[in-house]
mmCIF file of C-alpha atoms in Angstrom:
data_model
loop_
_atom_site.group_PDB
_atom_site.id
_atom_site.type_symbol
_atom_site.label_atom_id
_atom_site.label_comp_id
_atom_site.label_asym_id
_atom_site.label_seq_id
_atom_site.Cartn_x
_atom_site.Cartn_y
_atom_site.Cartn_z
ATOM 1 C CA MET A 1 -26.441 -16.453 13.895
ATOM 2 C CA PHE A 2 -22.910 -16.371 12.491
ATOM 3 C CA PHE A 3 -19.496 -16.275 14.137
ATOM 4 C CA LEU A 4 -16.457 -14.619 12.569
ATOM 5 C CA THR A 5 -12.961 -16.000 13.210
ATOM 6 C CA GLU A 6 -9.658 -14.557 12.044
ATOM 7 C CA VAL A 7 -7.483 -17.102 10.253
ATOM 8 C CA THR A 8 -4.511 -17.687 12.564
ATOM 9 C CA SER A 9 -4.071 -21.473 12.856
ATOM 10 C CA PRO A 10 -3.432 -24.404 10.494
ATOM 11 C CA GLN A 11 -7.022 -25.567 11.057
ATOM 12 C CA HIS A 12 -8.343 -22.125 10.105
ATOM 13 C CA LYS A 13 -6.242 -22.202 6.922
ATOM 14 C CA HIS A 14 -7.592 -25.644 6.103
ATOM 15 C CA ASP A 15 -11.164 -24.426 6.614
ATOM 16 C CA PHE A 16 -10.491 -21.348 4.458
ATOM 17 C CA LEU A 17 -9.193 -23.509 1.600
ATOM 18 C CA GLN A 18 -11.837 -26.235 1.882
ATOM 19 C CA LEU A 19 -14.951 -24.039 1.915
ATOM 20 C CA PRO A 20 -15.190 -23.714 -1.902
ATOM 21 C CA PHE A 21 -15.500 -27.502 -2.233
ATOM 22 C CA ALA A 22 -18.812 -27.221 -0.354
ATOM 23 C CA ILE A 23 -19.988 -24.097 -2.224
ATOM 24 C CA TYR A 24 -19.345 -25.662 -5.659
ATOM 25 C CA ASP A 25 -20.151 -29.268 -4.785
ATOM 26 C CA LYS A 26 -22.792 -29.530 -7.524
ATOM 27 C CA ASP A 27 -21.178 -27.163 -10.057
ATOM 28 C CA SER A 28 -19.544 -29.208 -12.812
ATOM 29 C CA ASN A 29 -17.898 -26.126 -14.368
ATOM 30 C CA TRP A 30 -15.878 -25.196 -11.297
ATOM 31 C CA ILE A 31 -12.166 -26.016 -11.309
ATOM 32 C CA PRO A 32 -10.548 -25.811 -7.847
ATOM 33 C CA PRO A 33 -7.846 -23.136 -7.709
ATOM 34 C CA LEU A 34 -4.484 -24.454 -6.611
ATOM 35 C CA ARG A 35 -4.229 -24.160 -2.846
ATOM 36 C CA GLN A 36 -0.544 -23.275 -3.321
ATOM 37 C CA ASP A 37 -1.559 -20.256 -5.438
ATOM 38 C CA ILE A 38 -4.080 -19.088 -2.843
ATOM 39 C CA GLU A 39 -1.724 -19.504 0.106
ATOM 40 C CA LYS A 40 1.038 -17.644 -1.742
ATOM 41 C CA ALA A 41 -1.085 -14.482 -1.497
ATOM 42 C CA PHE A 42 -1.001 -14.718 2.302
ATOM 43 C CA ASP A 43 2.659 -15.681 2.722
ATOM 44 C CA PRO A 44 4.988 -12.720 3.425
ATOM 45 C CA ARG A 45 7.929 -14.811 2.208
ATOM 46 C CA LYS A 46 6.371 -15.257 -1.236
ATOM 47 C CA ASN A 47 4.174 -12.198 -1.737
ATOM 48 C CA ASN A 48 6.166 -8.986 -2.232
ATOM 49 C CA PHE A 49 3.081 -6.886 -1.511
ATOM 50 C CA PHE A 50 3.721 -7.446 2.201
ATOM 51 C CA LYS A 51 6.713 -5.117 1.827
ATOM 52 C CA HIS A 52 4.305 -2.236 1.332
ATOM 53 C CA GLY A 53 1.012 -3.559 2.626
ATOM 54 C CA GLU A 54 -0.863 -5.762 5.055
ATOM 55 C CA CYS A 55 -3.757 -8.194 4.972
ATOM 56 C CA VAL A 56 -6.057 -10.275 7.145
ATOM 57 C CA ARG A 57 -8.565 -13.028 6.457
ATOM 58 C CA TRP A 58 -11.537 -14.582 8.213
ATOM 59 C CA ILE A 59 -13.797 -17.588 8.116
ATOM 60 C CA LEU A 60 -17.483 -17.461 9.056
ATOM 61 C CA GLN A 61 -19.255 -20.264 10.913
ATOM 62 C CA ASP A 62 -22.905 -20.870 11.678
ATOM 63 C CA GLU A 63 -24.345 -21.937 15.035
ATOM 64 C CA ASN A 64 -23.373 -25.550 14.245
ATOM 65 C CA GLN A 65 -19.731 -24.518 13.683
ATOM 66 C CA ILE A 66 -20.024 -25.252 9.984
ATOM 67 C CA VAL A 67 -17.911 -22.914 7.840
ATOM 68 C CA VAL A 68 -20.261 -20.987 5.549
ATOM 69 C CA GLY A 69 -18.138 -18.040 4.376
ATOM 70 C CA ARG A 70 -14.704 -16.511 4.037
ATOM 71 C CA ILE A 71 -13.111 -13.205 3.035
ATOM 72 C CA ALA A 72 -9.771 -11.374 3.077
ATOM 73 C CA ALA A 73 -9.028 -7.659 3.370
ATOM 74 C CA PHE A 74 -5.821 -5.904 2.399
ATOM 75 C CA ILE A 75 -4.131 -2.566 1.876
ATOM 76 C CA ASN A 76 -1.496 -1.783 -0.728
ATOM 77 C CA ASN A 77 0.173 1.313 0.731
ATOM 78 C CA ASN A 78 1.823 2.116 -2.600
ATOM 79 C CA THR A 79 -1.547 2.814 -4.211
ATOM 80 C CA ALA A 80 -4.145 3.273 -1.465
ATOM 81 C CA SER A 81 -3.695 7.009 -0.934
ATOM 82 C CA SER A 82 -3.428 7.880 -4.619
ATOM 83 C CA GLU A 83 -7.194 7.440 -4.978
ATOM 84 C CA GLU A 84 -9.645 10.279 -4.348
ATOM 85 C CA GLN A 85 -10.798 8.226 -1.382
ATOM 86 C CA PRO A 86 -8.002 6.098 0.148
ATOM 87 C CA THR A 87 -8.936 2.626 -1.034
ATOM 88 C CA GLY A 88 -8.215 -0.878 0.200
ATOM 89 C CA GLY A 89 -9.460 -4.178 -1.086
ATOM 90 C CA CYS A 90 -11.305 -7.347 -0.254
ATOM 91 C CA GLY A 91 -11.178 -10.683 -1.999
ATOM 92 C CA PHE A 92 -11.167 -14.478 -1.858
ATOM 93 C CA PHE A 93 -14.840 -14.123 -0.943
ATOM 94 C CA GLU A 94 -16.927 -17.273 -0.770
ATOM 95 C CA CYS A 95 -20.297 -17.517 0.936
ATOM 96 C CA ILE A 96 -23.583 -19.358 1.117
ATOM 97 C CA ASP A 97 -26.591 -17.588 -0.396
ATOM 98 C CA SER A 98 -27.352 -15.439 2.642
ATOM 99 C CA HIS A 99 -27.391 -11.651 2.855
ATOM 100 C CA GLU A 100 -26.739 -11.822 6.600
ATOM 101 C CA ALA A 101 -23.684 -14.027 6.174
ATOM 102 C CA ALA A 102 -22.305 -11.989 3.267
ATOM 103 C CA PHE A 103 -22.875 -8.669 5.011
ATOM 104 C CA THR A 104 -21.087 -9.984 8.135
ATOM 105 C CA LEU A 105 -18.045 -10.717 5.981
ATOM 106 C CA PHE A 106 -18.199 -7.406 4.096
ATOM 107 C CA GLU A 107 -18.558 -5.476 7.368
ATOM 108 C CA ALA A 108 -15.508 -7.192 8.824
ATOM 109 C CA ALA A 109 -13.429 -6.141 5.811
ATOM 110 C CA LYS A 110 -14.850 -2.618 5.797
ATOM 111 C CA ASN A 111 -14.247 -2.051 9.523
ATOM 112 C CA TRP A 112 -10.690 -3.392 9.359
ATOM 113 C CA LEU A 113 -9.911 -1.080 6.431
ATOM 114 C CA ALA A 114 -11.617 1.928 8.016
ATOM 115 C CA LEU A 115 -9.534 1.530 11.177
ATOM 116 C CA ARG A 116 -6.470 1.902 8.933
ATOM 117 C CA GLY A 117 -7.671 5.092 7.297
ATOM 118 C CA MET A 118 -9.351 3.668 4.213
ATOM 119 C CA GLN A 119 -12.520 5.297 2.876
ATOM 120 C CA ALA A 120 -13.381 2.752 0.185
ATOM 121 C CA MET A 121 -12.733 -0.845 -0.807
ATOM 122 C CA ASP A 122 -12.546 -2.600 -4.141
ATOM 123 C CA GLY A 123 -13.580 -6.191 -4.546
ATOM 124 C CA PRO A 124 -13.300 -8.943 -5.179
ATOM 125 C CA ILE A 125 -9.617 -8.333 -5.894
ATOM 126 C CA ASN A 126 -6.263 -9.848 -5.029
ATOM 127 C CA PHE A 127 -3.486 -8.872 -2.631
ATOM 128 C CA GLY A 128 -1.190 -8.850 -5.638
ATOM 129 C CA GLU A 129 -1.127 -7.990 -9.315
ATOM 130 C CA ARG A 130 -4.298 -7.428 -11.306
ATOM 131 C CA ASN A 131 -3.769 -10.426 -13.574
ATOM 132 C CA ALA A 132 -4.975 -12.913 -10.918
ATOM 133 C CA TRP A 133 -8.167 -13.303 -8.850
ATOM 134 C CA TRP A 134 -9.623 -9.962 -9.951
ATOM 135 C CA GLY A 135 -13.297 -9.175 -10.444
ATOM 136 C CA LEU A 136 -16.606 -10.964 -9.947
ATOM 137 C CA LEU A 137 -17.861 -13.200 -12.748
ATOM 138 C CA ILE A 138 -21.255 -11.969 -13.996
ATOM 139 C CA GLU A 139 -21.457 -13.558 -17.457
ATOM 140 C CA GLY A 140 -19.977 -16.697 -19.023
ATOM 141 C CA PHE A 141 -20.321 -19.305 -16.291
ATOM 142 C CA THR A 142 -18.176 -21.854 -18.093
ATOM 143 C CA ALA A 143 -14.989 -23.508 -16.840
ATOM 144 C CA PRO A 144 -12.716 -20.776 -15.437
ATOM 145 C CA THR A 145 -9.420 -19.837 -17.031
ATOM 146 C CA TYR A 146 -6.347 -20.216 -14.799
ATOM 147 C CA GLN A 147 -6.350 -17.706 -11.909
ATOM 148 C CA MET A 148 -9.554 -16.052 -13.102
ATOM 149 C CA ASN A 149 -12.301 -15.719 -10.515
ATOM 150 C CA TYR A 150 -15.286 -18.045 -10.776
ATOM 151 C CA ASN A 151 -18.353 -17.758 -8.564
ATOM 152 C CA PRO A 152 -22.060 -18.568 -8.342
ATOM 153 C CA PRO A 153 -24.396 -16.048 -10.064
ATOM 154 C CA TYR A 154 -25.953 -15.048 -6.728
ATOM 155 C CA TYR A 155 -22.717 -13.353 -5.601
ATOM 156 C CA LYS A 156 -23.625 -10.394 -7.823
ATOM 157 C CA THR A 157 -26.786 -9.852 -5.775
ATOM 158 C CA LEU A 158 -24.855 -10.067 -2.508
ATOM 159 C CA PHE A 159 -22.236 -7.509 -3.573
ATOM 160 C CA GLU A 160 -24.720 -5.023 -4.987
ATOM 161 C CA ALA A 161 -27.161 -5.348 -2.082
ATOM 162 C CA TYR A 162 -24.331 -4.354 0.263
ATOM 163 C CA GLY A 163 -23.646 -1.217 -1.768
ATOM 164 C CA PHE A 164 -20.788 -2.191 -4.068
ATOM 165 C CA ARG A 165 -20.943 -0.408 -7.427
ATOM 166 C CA ASP A 166 -19.482 -1.208 -10.847
ATOM 167 C CA TYR A 167 -16.031 0.439 -10.937
ATOM 168 C CA PHE A 168 -14.997 -1.253 -14.171
ATOM 169 C CA GLN A 169 -15.627 -4.437 -16.119
ATOM 170 C CA GLN A 170 -13.137 -6.918 -17.536
ATOM 171 C CA TYR A 171 -13.893 -8.774 -20.751
ATOM 172 C CA SER A 172 -12.547 -12.115 -21.917
ATOM 173 C CA TYR A 173 -12.528 -12.461 -25.699
ATOM 174 C CA SER A 174 -12.405 -15.742 -27.593
ATOM 175 C CA LEU A 175 -10.684 -16.112 -30.966
ATOM 176 C CA ASN A 176 -10.802 -19.218 -33.145
ATOM 177 C CA VAL A 177 -7.236 -20.054 -34.192
ATOM 178 C CA HIS A 178 -8.433 -21.354 -37.556
ATOM 179 C CA ASP A 179 -10.565 -18.353 -38.540
ATOM 180 C CA GLN A 180 -9.228 -15.993 -41.165
ATOM 181 C CA ARG A 181 -8.306 -12.547 -39.860
ATOM 182 C CA PRO A 182 -9.794 -9.434 -41.504
ATOM 183 C CA GLU A 183 -8.308 -8.659 -44.930
ATOM 184 C CA ARG A 184 -7.803 -5.016 -44.045
ATOM 185 C CA TYR A 185 -5.327 -6.110 -41.373
ATOM 186 C CA LYS A 186 -3.135 -7.695 -44.010
ATOM 187 C CA ALA A 187 -2.936 -4.408 -45.936
ATOM 188 C CA ILE A 188 -2.037 -2.541 -42.730
ATOM 189 C CA VAL A 189 0.697 -5.055 -41.966
ATOM 190 C CA GLU A 190 2.174 -4.856 -45.462
ATOM 191 C CA ARG A 191 2.277 -1.049 -45.349
ATOM 192 C CA LEU A 192 3.859 -0.954 -41.914
ATOM 193 C CA ASN A 193 6.516 -3.545 -42.633
ATOM 194 C CA LYS A 194 7.623 -2.561 -46.140
ATOM 195 C CA ASN A 195 10.773 -0.710 -44.954
ATOM 196 C CA GLY A 196 11.991 -3.494 -42.645
ATOM 197 C CA GLU A 197 12.293 -1.320 -39.536
ATOM 198 C CA TYR A 198 9.721 -3.430 -37.642
ATOM 199 C CA THR A 199 10.531 -6.994 -36.612
ATOM 200 C CA TYR A 200 8.602 -9.653 -34.682
ATOM 201 C CA LYS A 201 10.141 -12.427 -32.615
ATOM 202 C CA HIS A 202 8.956 -15.037 -30.169
ATOM 203 C CA ALA A 203 10.867 -15.687 -26.954
ATOM 204 C CA THR A 204 13.384 -18.472 -26.480
ATOM 205 C CA LYS A 205 14.019 -20.093 -23.131
ATOM 206 C CA LYS A 206 17.783 -19.822 -23.465
ATOM 207 C CA ASP A 207 17.449 -16.018 -23.736
ATOM 208 C CA TRP A 208 14.682 -15.620 -21.174
ATOM 209 C CA LYS A 209 16.535 -12.930 -19.178
ATOM 210 C CA LYS A 210 16.772 -10.744 -22.301
ATOM 211 C CA TYR A 211 13.063 -11.191 -22.991
ATOM 212 C CA ALA A 212 12.227 -10.495 -19.340
ATOM 213 C CA GLU A 213 13.990 -7.142 -19.698
ATOM 214 C CA ASP A 214 12.244 -6.432 -23.019
ATOM 215 C CA PHE A 215 8.943 -7.242 -21.318
ATOM 216 C CA ARG A 216 9.730 -4.834 -18.479
ATOM 217 C CA SER A 217 10.632 -2.067 -20.932
ATOM 218 C CA VAL A 218 7.342 -2.348 -22.818
ATOM 219 C CA TYR A 219 5.293 -2.821 -19.648
ATOM 220 C CA ASN A 220 6.636 0.289 -17.943
ATOM 221 C CA ARG A 221 6.171 2.512 -20.990
ATOM 222 C CA THR A 222 2.745 1.172 -21.925
ATOM 223 C CA TRP A 223 0.905 1.232 -18.621
ATOM 224 C CA LYS A 224 2.568 4.163 -16.880
ATOM 225 C CA PHE A 225 -0.497 6.357 -17.472
ATOM 226 C CA LEU A 226 -2.855 4.053 -15.534
ATOM 227 C CA PRO A 227 -4.026 5.141 -12.074
ATOM 228 C CA ASN A 228 -1.830 3.748 -9.295
ATOM 229 C CA PHE A 229 0.779 2.456 -11.747
ATOM 230 C CA LYS A 230 4.097 1.390 -10.229
ATOM 231 C CA GLU A 231 7.092 0.595 -12.416
ATOM 232 C CA MET A 232 8.140 -3.032 -12.712
ATOM 233 C CA SER A 233 11.715 -3.615 -11.584
ATOM 234 C CA SER A 234 14.207 -5.907 -13.300
ATOM 235 C CA ALA A 235 13.963 -8.275 -10.349
ATOM 236 C CA GLN A 236 10.171 -8.422 -10.668
ATOM 237 C CA ALA A 237 10.389 -9.108 -14.399
ATOM 238 C CA ILE A 238 12.898 -11.909 -13.863
ATOM 239 C CA THR A 239 10.736 -13.431 -11.119
ATOM 240 C CA MET A 240 7.716 -13.325 -13.416
ATOM 241 C CA PHE A 241 9.530 -15.012 -16.286
ATOM 242 C CA LYS A 242 10.973 -17.606 -13.910
ATOM 243 C CA SER A 243 7.412 -18.488 -12.881
ATOM 244 C CA PHE A 244 6.431 -18.788 -16.554
ATOM 245 C CA LYS A 245 9.336 -21.043 -17.540
ATOM 246 C CA PRO A 246 7.846 -24.408 -16.477
ATOM 247 C CA VAL A 247 4.741 -23.807 -18.611
ATOM 248 C CA MET A 248 5.994 -21.393 -21.264
ATOM 249 C CA ILE A 249 6.036 -22.499 -24.888
ATOM 250 C CA ASP A 250 8.504 -20.369 -26.851
ATOM 251 C CA TYR A 251 6.262 -19.616 -29.826
ATOM 252 C CA LEU A 252 3.460 -18.306 -27.581
ATOM 253 C CA ALA A 253 5.437 -15.317 -26.215
ATOM 254 C CA TRP A 254 5.799 -12.570 -28.837
ATOM 255 C CA PHE A 255 7.634 -9.246 -29.042
ATOM 256 C CA ALA A 256 7.618 -6.450 -31.618
ATOM 257 C CA TYR A 257 10.675 -4.260 -32.189
ATOM 258 C CA TYR A 258 11.282 -0.987 -33.976
ATOM 259 C CA LYS A 259 14.942 -0.611 -34.967
ATOM 260 C CA ASN A 260 15.655 -3.349 -32.405
ATOM 261 C CA GLU A 261 13.896 -1.479 -29.586
ATOM 262 C CA PRO A 262 11.068 -3.452 -27.909
ATOM 263 C CA ILE A 263 7.738 -1.718 -28.504
ATOM 264 C CA ALA A 264 5.010 -4.358 -28.003
ATOM 265 C CA ILE A 265 4.314 -7.637 -26.209
ATOM 266 C CA PHE A 266 1.799 -10.426 -26.677
ATOM 267 C CA ILE A 267 2.304 -13.180 -24.102
ATOM 268 C CA MET A 268 0.233 -16.362 -24.213
ATOM 269 C CA LEU A 269 0.333 -19.586 -22.206
ATOM 270 C CA PRO A 270 -1.420 -22.926 -22.514
ATOM 271 C CA GLU A 271 -4.716 -22.770 -20.623
ATOM 272 C CA LEU A 272 -3.335 -24.398 -17.495
ATOM 273 C CA ASN A 273 -6.703 -25.222 -15.965
ATOM 274 C CA GLY A 274 -7.130 -27.693 -18.801
ATOM 275 C CA TRP A 275 -4.549 -29.744 -16.918
ATOM 276 C CA PHE A 276 -4.889 -28.456 -13.353
ATOM 277 C CA LYS A 277 -8.531 -29.577 -13.244
ATOM 278 C CA HIS A 278 -7.156 -33.103 -12.834
ATOM 279 C CA VAL A 279 -5.133 -32.341 -9.670
ATOM 280 C CA LYS A 280 -8.158 -31.250 -7.582
ATOM 281 C CA GLY A 281 -6.631 -28.025 -6.358
ATOM 282 C CA ASN A 282 -3.450 -29.451 -4.865
ATOM 283 C CA LEU A 283 -0.096 -29.284 -6.641
ATOM 284 C CA ASN A 284 1.610 -31.609 -4.174
ATOM 285 C CA LEU A 285 4.134 -34.204 -5.367
ATOM 286 C CA TRP A 286 1.427 -36.403 -6.892
ATOM 287 C CA GLY A 287 -0.233 -33.325 -8.417
ATOM 288 C CA ILE A 288 3.059 -32.161 -9.939
ATOM 289 C CA LEU A 289 3.726 -35.583 -11.460
ATOM 290 C CA LYS A 290 0.214 -35.746 -12.886
ATOM 291 C CA PHE A 291 0.504 -32.207 -14.280
ATOM 292 C CA LEU A 292 3.875 -32.919 -15.922
ATOM 293 C CA TRP A 293 2.512 -36.092 -17.513
ATOM 294 C CA LEU A 294 -0.549 -34.256 -18.852
ATOM 295 C CA LYS A 295 1.511 -31.323 -20.098
ATOM 296 C CA THR A 296 3.764 -33.728 -22.008
ATOM 297 C CA PHE A 297 1.291 -36.250 -23.389
ATOM 298 C CA ASP A 298 -2.256 -34.842 -23.212
ATOM 299 C CA THR A 299 -3.521 -33.289 -26.448
ATOM 300 C CA THR A 300 -7.144 -32.727 -25.413
ATOM 301 C CA ASN A 301 -6.310 -29.302 -23.977
ATOM 302 C CA ARG A 302 -6.691 -27.187 -27.142
ATOM 303 C CA LYS A 303 -6.874 -23.727 -25.609
ATOM 304 C CA ILE A 304 -4.303 -20.993 -25.001
ATOM 305 C CA PHE A 305 -4.860 -17.712 -23.209
ATOM 306 C CA GLY A 306 -3.300 -14.314 -23.585
ATOM 307 C CA ILE A 307 -2.127 -12.914 -20.293
ATOM 308 C CA VAL A 308 -0.533 -9.651 -21.510
ATOM 309 C CA PHE A 309 -0.983 -7.601 -24.677
ATOM 310 C CA GLY A 310 0.372 -4.065 -24.935
ATOM 311 C CA VAL A 311 1.877 -1.549 -27.325
ATOM 312 C CA VAL A 312 4.001 1.442 -26.289
ATOM 313 C CA PRO A 313 1.770 4.535 -26.745
ATOM 314 C CA GLU A 314 3.815 6.264 -29.476
ATOM 315 C CA PHE A 315 3.470 3.138 -31.644
ATOM 316 C CA GLN A 316 -0.256 2.659 -31.172
ATOM 317 C CA LYS A 317 -2.680 3.158 -34.077
ATOM 318 C CA LYS A 318 0.076 2.439 -36.594
ATOM 319 C CA GLY A 319 -0.740 -1.197 -37.174
ATOM 320 C CA VAL A 320 1.714 -2.680 -34.686
ATOM 321 C CA GLU A 321 -1.135 -4.427 -32.851
ATOM 322 C CA ALA A 322 -2.296 -6.131 -36.037
ATOM 323 C CA SER A 323 1.229 -6.988 -37.178
ATOM 324 C CA LEU A 324 2.158 -8.608 -33.872
ATOM 325 C CA VAL A 325 -1.064 -10.600 -33.647
ATOM 326 C CA LEU A 326 -0.776 -11.819 -37.234
ATOM 327 C CA ALA A 327 2.885 -12.786 -36.779
ATOM 328 C CA ALA A 328 1.942 -14.877 -33.745
ATOM 329 C CA ASP A 329 -1.201 -16.143 -35.444
ATOM 330 C CA LYS A 330 0.740 -17.477 -38.416
ATOM 331 C CA VAL A 331 3.081 -19.533 -36.256
ATOM 332 C CA VAL A 332 0.407 -20.784 -33.831
ATOM 333 C CA ARG A 333 -1.824 -21.818 -36.734
ATOM 334 C CA SER A 334 1.026 -23.746 -38.356
ATOM 335 C CA LYS A 335 1.537 -25.893 -35.249
ATOM 336 C CA LYS A 336 -2.000 -27.364 -35.537
ATOM 337 C CA ARG A 337 -1.940 -27.854 -31.767
ATOM 338 C CA TRP A 338 -4.431 -25.218 -30.565
ATOM 339 C CA ASP A 339 -8.028 -24.346 -31.480
ATOM 340 C CA GLU A 340 -8.880 -21.352 -29.278
ATOM 341 C CA ILE A 341 -7.183 -18.239 -27.938
ATOM 342 C CA GLU A 342 -8.811 -16.489 -25.004
ATOM 343 C CA LEU A 343 -7.737 -12.896 -24.409
ATOM 344 C CA THR A 344 -8.402 -12.300 -20.728
ATOM 345 C CA TRP A 345 -8.623 -9.166 -18.621
ATOM 346 C CA VAL A 346 -9.477 -6.511 -21.213
ATOM 347 C CA GLY A 347 -10.762 -3.549 -19.178
ATOM 348 C CA ASP A 348 -13.865 -1.811 -20.488
ATOM 349 C CA PHE A 349 -12.012 1.451 -19.833
ATOM 350 C CA ASN A 350 -9.274 0.464 -22.314
ATOM 351 C CA ILE A 351 -10.968 1.605 -25.527
ATOM 352 C CA PRO A 352 -8.017 0.920 -27.904
ATOM 353 C CA MET A 353 -7.734 -2.657 -26.686
ATOM 354 C CA THR A 354 -11.459 -3.409 -26.873
ATOM 355 C CA ARG A 355 -11.493 -2.030 -30.426
ATOM 356 C CA THR A 356 -8.547 -4.234 -31.389
ATOM 357 C CA CYS A 357 -10.233 -7.343 -29.990
ATOM 358 C CA ASP A 358 -13.462 -6.497 -31.807
ATOM 359 C CA ALA A 359 -11.612 -5.872 -35.077
ATOM 360 C CA LEU A 360 -9.846 -9.234 -34.815
ATOM 361 C CA GLY A 361 -13.213 -10.944 -34.656
ATOM 362 C CA GLY A 362 -13.071 -11.692 -30.942
ATOM 363 C CA LYS A 363 -16.291 -12.553 -29.149
ATOM 364 C CA ILE A 364 -16.835 -11.657 -25.503
ATOM 365 C CA VAL A 365 -17.275 -14.940 -23.638
ATOM 366 C CA LYS A 366 -16.874 -13.762 -20.036
ATOM 367 C CA ARG A 367 -17.463 -10.569 -18.093
ATOM 368 C CA HIS A 368 -16.156 -9.750 -14.641
ATOM 369 C CA ILE A 369 -16.925 -6.670 -12.547
ATOM 370 C CA THR A 370 -14.474 -5.027 -10.190
ATOM 371 C CA TYR A 371 -16.690 -3.311 -7.640
ATOM 372 C CA ARG A 372 -15.998 -0.333 -5.404
ATOM 373 C CA LYS A 373 -17.725 0.421 -2.118
ATOM 374 C CA LEU A 374 -17.499 3.977 -0.761
ATOM 375 C CA PHE A 375 -17.762 4.055 3.021
ATOM 376 C CA ASN A 376 -19.310 7.526 2.941
ATOM 377 C CA GLU A 377 -22.566 6.983 1.088
ATOM 378 C CA ASP A 378 -22.835 10.716 0.341
ATOM 379 C CA ALA A 379 -19.499 10.767 -1.500
ATOM 380 C CA ILE A 380 -19.589 11.032 -5.298
ATOM 381 C CA PHE A 381 -18.922 7.708 -7.006
ATOM 382 C CA LYS A 382 -16.731 7.769 -10.122
ATOM 383 C CA ARG A 383 -15.985 4.864 -12.473
ATOM 384 C CA HIS A 384 -12.465 4.038 -13.603
ATOM 385 C CA PRO A 385 -11.064 6.708 -15.978
ATOM 386 C CA VAL A 386 -11.459 5.826 -19.650
ATOM 387 C CA ILE A 387 -8.375 5.385 -21.822
ATOM 388 C CA GLU A 388 -9.033 6.735 -25.298
#
């Protein structure tokens, strides 16, 4: 028998945050997410999604009052009704290996969403942007990249037994910094750049507001065709770049320009979990000091990860992708600081991007699934639209 409790008190929050330490007690690959990152999702003062949405979360206890599961449910009113079936989300799921326990959590999320007019739910996803806590890991159970979901393999069985279906998959590609890139790319780059109209620059911290605006320009033009897309505002772009500043390394954030107009972005960061794994999930004062010391002096973290890569549609298939990657590659290689680049969150529906990663010699090292559960089992299920 299990008992569901809505998270409303400091003790409930503590239990919600501590449960994963029991679930992953014997898993040496697990790196605790920062509790500050998790709590930010549920704080209306820090999460702008509360301006156009709502969320709730629960913990699940057994008959001995031991916490054995948790889940959150949320609605983004800006996007929910744009789906064929109004769709909410669930996430931050953790649970013992029990169908009864998992189904109790899923039912709580489903019922809460249904009472608010939803007819489907995606999960596990985040009450926020897609770049964090999105999708269930099904392949590549190695140490998780920063803010990428990690879970036991049995979660896949729990989700699918409840009726969740594969809405889309997200690939993580690995590139060796020291490998040579395909020769044909060099010919493409030379042809594209012979007239000097294309230029490639990495960001500088002193001009971060300019690069935040360039980022916003490319972002809004590149992803506007995606379902449920909402334009990024200048304020959002500035907030994002402010959050990057403490960990950003100038030569890892790249921009392509055509006649001085921004047309492509390739933003990378050091793989932060290489350092955060030492703070045990808590970036308190001691955690901050330890992180800053590691960031300054530790050289064992040899991995960087790409968080955003995009080219404005009218400049795709011209070689801009290759030119930008090779411009960044040349500089990164020269630093002799990094060995691996991981390109995260490449949707299987994004055919141009998967082809680019394949052509660069990337190898898929992780797969996540974003599931969708239709509340009406007779409704027709459709996967995410493909981008050709």
